Amino acid sequence: MPILRRTLLALALALAPWAPLPALAHDATIGDIQVTQPWSRAAGVNGTGAGFLTIRNTGTQPDRLLSATSAVARNVELHTHVRDGEVMRMREATGGIPIPPGGTVTLQPGGFHVMLIGLKEALAAGSEVPLTLRFERAGEAQVMLHVGAAGARGPAHQH
Ligand SMILES: [Cu+2]
């Protein structure tokens, strides 16, 4: 039965792609800024993707997320959601995203997020894509976004 056992193992790996793997460091710490739980959602080539993550400022000075870039997107913007009558609309977060001293800001569906515009390749569930964040004080931080299912509301796993 070795073939069947291998098939079952392959199936288990396919169903839980990260679980059997050792924990990898996809978070980043740069200066007083800690970036954790970077994740994204499956999206098609030439479409639009989103990046979500948690930023903690352990310092005593305010910082600000100014911009982001990614090899997988032609353009990357920082977005927020604003109420427009009955609906919430996305809008570019002009001026960046402030990270107060001692504060934690979570980029998540329905709030602040990183918009990946013009995807050069599809974001496949189970893969990970690079994202570079540029902070006013701390400088640049590199993270890997774990790509979850298309409609995911949160990160697929915890570290
Ligand atoms: Cu957006």
mmCIF file of C-alpha atoms and ligand atoms in Angstrom:
data_model
loop_
_atom_site.group_PDB
_atom_site.id
_atom_site.type_symbol
_atom_site.label_atom_id
_atom_site.label_comp_id
_atom_site.label_asym_id
_atom_site.label_seq_id
_atom_site.Cartn_x
_atom_site.Cartn_y
_atom_site.Cartn_z
ATOM 1 C CA MET A 1 0.000 0.000 0.000
ATOM 2 C CA PRO A 2 2.906 2.485 -0.264
ATOM 3 C CA ILE A 3 1.359 4.185 -3.298
ATOM 4 C CA LEU A 4 -1.927 4.715 -1.520
ATOM 5 C CA ARG A 5 -0.070 6.000 1.536
ATOM 6 C CA ARG A 6 1.874 8.452 -0.636
ATOM 7 C CA THR A 7 -1.367 9.563 -2.273
ATOM 8 C CA LEU A 8 -2.944 10.174 1.110
ATOM 9 C CA LEU A 9 0.109 12.113 2.249
ATOM 10 C CA ALA A 10 0.014 14.225 -0.937
ATOM 11 C CA LEU A 11 -3.681 14.860 -0.356
ATOM 12 C CA ALA A 12 -3.049 15.872 3.250
ATOM 13 C CA LEU A 13 -0.316 18.269 2.132
ATOM 14 C CA ALA A 14 -2.611 19.739 -0.524
ATOM 15 C CA LEU A 15 -5.391 20.293 2.001
ATOM 16 C CA ALA A 16 -3.110 21.817 4.632
ATOM 17 C CA PRO A 17 -0.284 23.318 2.605
ATOM 18 C CA TRP A 18 1.496 25.068 5.461
ATOM 19 C CA ALA A 19 0.789 22.876 8.440
ATOM 20 C CA PRO A 20 3.564 20.281 7.967
ATOM 21 C CA LEU A 21 6.184 22.859 7.026
ATOM 22 C CA PRO A 22 8.513 24.447 9.562
ATOM 23 C CA ALA A 23 7.544 27.958 10.612
ATOM 24 C CA LEU A 24 9.120 30.483 8.275
ATOM 25 C CA ALA A 25 9.836 34.084 9.130
ATOM 26 C CA HIS A 26 7.548 36.182 6.967
ATOM 27 C CA ASP A 27 7.199 38.914 9.532
ATOM 28 C CA ALA A 28 9.612 41.801 9.715
ATOM 29 C CA THR A 29 11.082 44.021 12.397
ATOM 30 C CA ILE A 30 12.766 47.224 11.329
ATOM 31 C CA GLY A 31 13.734 49.750 13.972
ATOM 32 C CA ASP A 32 10.714 50.262 16.229
ATOM 33 C CA ILE A 33 8.295 48.812 13.676
ATOM 34 C CA GLN A 34 7.070 45.203 13.792
ATOM 35 C CA VAL A 35 5.061 43.851 10.872
ATOM 36 C CA THR A 36 3.188 40.601 11.512
ATOM 37 C CA GLN A 37 0.560 38.366 9.858
ATOM 38 C CA PRO A 38 1.029 39.547 6.260
ATOM 39 C CA TRP A 39 -1.600 37.928 4.058
ATOM 40 C CA SER A 40 -3.469 38.283 0.798
ATOM 41 C CA ARG A 41 -6.234 36.645 -1.188
ATOM 42 C CA ALA A 42 -6.243 34.681 -4.423
ATOM 43 C CA ALA A 43 -6.664 36.919 -7.495
ATOM 44 C CA GLY A 44 -6.272 36.608 -11.265
ATOM 45 C CA VAL A 45 -3.554 37.959 -13.523
ATOM 46 C CA ASN A 46 -4.151 41.580 -14.609
ATOM 47 C CA GLY A 47 -6.641 41.894 -11.770
ATOM 48 C CA THR A 48 -6.387 43.617 -8.423
ATOM 49 C CA GLY A 49 -5.164 42.083 -5.191
ATOM 50 C CA ALA A 50 -5.012 43.265 -1.607
ATOM 51 C CA GLY A 51 -2.431 43.010 1.130
ATOM 52 C CA PHE A 52 -3.285 42.881 4.829
ATOM 53 C CA LEU A 53 -0.990 42.933 7.850
ATOM 54 C CA THR A 54 -0.521 44.229 11.372
ATOM 55 C CA ILE A 55 1.934 47.016 12.175
ATOM 56 C CA ARG A 56 3.119 47.689 15.715
ATOM 57 C CA ASN A 57 5.185 50.697 16.732
ATOM 58 C CA THR A 58 7.183 49.784 19.841
ATOM 59 C CA GLY A 59 8.948 53.146 19.934
ATOM 60 C CA THR A 60 8.191 56.531 21.428
ATOM 61 C CA GLN A 61 8.046 58.424 18.129
ATOM 62 C CA PRO A 62 5.181 58.454 15.631
ATOM 63 C CA ASP A 63 5.842 56.701 12.349
ATOM 64 C CA ARG A 64 3.926 56.459 9.120
ATOM 65 C CA LEU A 65 3.562 53.875 6.376
ATOM 66 C CA LEU A 66 4.264 55.992 3.288
ATOM 67 C CA SER A 67 4.095 53.544 0.395
ATOM 68 C CA ALA A 68 4.560 49.960 -0.712
ATOM 69 C CA THR A 69 5.849 48.106 -3.753
ATOM 70 C CA SER A 70 5.650 44.533 -4.965
ATOM 71 C CA ALA A 71 7.263 42.626 -7.834
ATOM 72 C CA VAL A 72 3.870 41.082 -8.662
ATOM 73 C CA ALA A 73 1.964 44.342 -9.232
ATOM 74 C CA ARG A 74 2.439 47.198 -11.679
ATOM 75 C CA ASN A 75 1.261 49.708 -9.117
ATOM 76 C CA VAL A 76 0.724 49.543 -5.366
ATOM 77 C CA GLU A 77 -1.392 52.009 -3.389
ATOM 78 C CA LEU A 78 -2.334 52.382 0.257
ATOM 79 C CA HIS A 79 -6.117 52.419 0.571
ATOM 80 C CA THR A 80 -8.671 53.159 3.232
ATOM 81 C CA HIS A 81 -12.459 52.791 3.292
ATOM 82 C CA VAL A 82 -14.706 55.810 3.688
ATOM 83 C CA ARG A 83 -18.475 55.958 4.056
ATOM 84 C CA ASP A 84 -20.233 57.440 1.032
ATOM 85 C CA GLY A 85 -23.937 57.614 1.897
ATOM 86 C CA GLU A 86 -25.036 54.000 2.344
ATOM 87 C CA VAL A 87 -21.903 52.350 0.986
ATOM 88 C CA MET A 88 -18.269 52.079 1.953
ATOM 89 C CA ARG A 89 -15.870 52.996 -0.814
ATOM 90 C CA MET A 90 -12.147 52.484 -1.166
ATOM 91 C CA ARG A 91 -10.039 55.592 -1.399
ATOM 92 C CA GLU A 92 -6.310 56.149 -1.576
ATOM 93 C CA ALA A 93 -4.925 56.905 1.896
ATOM 94 C CA THR A 94 -3.271 60.144 0.901
ATOM 95 C CA GLY A 95 -0.551 61.038 3.358
ATOM 96 C CA GLY A 96 0.011 57.386 4.244
ATOM 97 C CA ILE A 97 -1.091 55.428 7.298
ATOM 98 C CA PRO A 98 -0.022 56.886 10.681
ATOM 99 C CA ILE A 99 1.407 54.421 13.218
ATOM 100 C CA PRO A 100 1.306 56.126 16.641
ATOM 101 C CA PRO A 101 4.000 55.397 19.251
ATOM 102 C CA GLY A 102 3.023 52.318 21.257
ATOM 103 C CA GLY A 103 0.177 51.742 18.842
ATOM 104 C CA THR A 104 -0.917 48.886 16.611
ATOM 105 C CA VAL A 105 -2.630 49.374 13.257
ATOM 106 C CA THR A 106 -4.185 46.404 11.463
ATOM 107 C CA LEU A 107 -4.696 46.526 7.721
ATOM 108 C CA GLN A 108 -7.721 44.307 7.150
ATOM 109 C CA PRO A 109 -10.760 43.844 4.898
ATOM 110 C CA GLY A 110 -13.077 46.833 5.235
ATOM 111 C CA GLY A 111 -10.332 49.118 6.510
ATOM 112 C CA PHE A 112 -6.821 50.137 5.602
ATOM 113 C CA HIS A 113 -5.218 47.816 3.042
ATOM 114 C CA VAL A 114 -2.455 47.642 0.473
ATOM 115 C CA MET A 115 -3.912 47.591 -3.055
ATOM 116 C CA LEU A 116 -1.985 45.571 -5.626
ATOM 117 C CA ILE A 117 -3.060 47.033 -8.964
ATOM 118 C CA GLY A 118 -2.385 45.356 -12.304
ATOM 119 C CA LEU A 119 -1.193 41.933 -11.184
ATOM 120 C CA LYS A 120 1.649 40.657 -13.371
ATOM 121 C CA GLU A 121 0.834 37.110 -12.277
ATOM 122 C CA ALA A 122 -2.069 35.372 -10.601
ATOM 123 C CA LEU A 123 -2.002 35.229 -6.796
ATOM 124 C CA ALA A 124 -2.543 31.534 -6.147
ATOM 125 C CA ALA A 125 -3.980 30.340 -2.850
ATOM 126 C CA GLY A 126 -1.207 28.697 -0.843
ATOM 127 C CA SER A 127 1.561 30.743 -2.426
ATOM 128 C CA GLU A 128 3.278 33.795 -1.035
ATOM 129 C CA VAL A 129 4.200 37.073 -2.654
ATOM 130 C CA PRO A 130 6.785 39.682 -1.657
ATOM 131 C CA LEU A 131 5.826 43.128 -0.436
ATOM 132 C CA THR A 132 8.114 46.010 0.483
ATOM 133 C CA LEU A 133 6.787 48.595 2.931
ATOM 134 C CA ARG A 134 8.362 52.032 3.256
ATOM 135 C CA PHE A 135 8.054 53.792 6.618
ATOM 136 C CA GLU A 136 8.826 57.449 7.246
ATOM 137 C CA ARG A 137 11.128 56.778 10.238
ATOM 138 C CA ALA A 138 11.912 53.064 10.248
ATOM 139 C CA GLY A 139 12.707 52.738 6.546
ATOM 140 C CA GLU A 140 11.963 49.717 4.401
ATOM 141 C CA ALA A 141 10.555 46.403 5.586
ATOM 142 C CA GLN A 142 10.234 43.287 3.430
ATOM 143 C CA VAL A 143 7.460 40.808 4.134
ATOM 144 C CA MET A 144 5.888 37.852 2.353
ATOM 145 C CA LEU A 145 2.121 37.828 2.002
ATOM 146 C CA HIS A 146 0.545 34.398 2.507
ATOM 147 C CA VAL A 147 -2.139 34.044 -0.142
ATOM 148 C CA GLY A 148 -5.407 32.622 1.165
ATOM 149 C CA ALA A 149 -8.683 31.787 -0.574
ATOM 150 C CA ALA A 150 -10.360 34.408 -2.776
ATOM 151 C CA GLY A 151 -12.958 35.430 -0.180
ATOM 152 C CA ALA A 152 -10.829 34.987 2.943
ATOM 153 C CA ARG A 153 -11.642 37.380 5.777
ATOM 154 C CA GLY A 154 -8.480 36.747 7.745
ATOM 155 C CA PRO A 155 -5.047 35.136 7.612
ATOM 156 C CA ALA A 156 -5.078 31.420 6.849
ATOM 157 C CA HIS A 157 -2.923 30.507 9.823
ATOM 158 C CA GLN A 158 -1.233 31.893 12.865
ATOM 159 C CA HIS A 159 2.479 31.912 13.532
HETATM 160 CU CU CU B 1 -8.309 49.191 -2.272
#
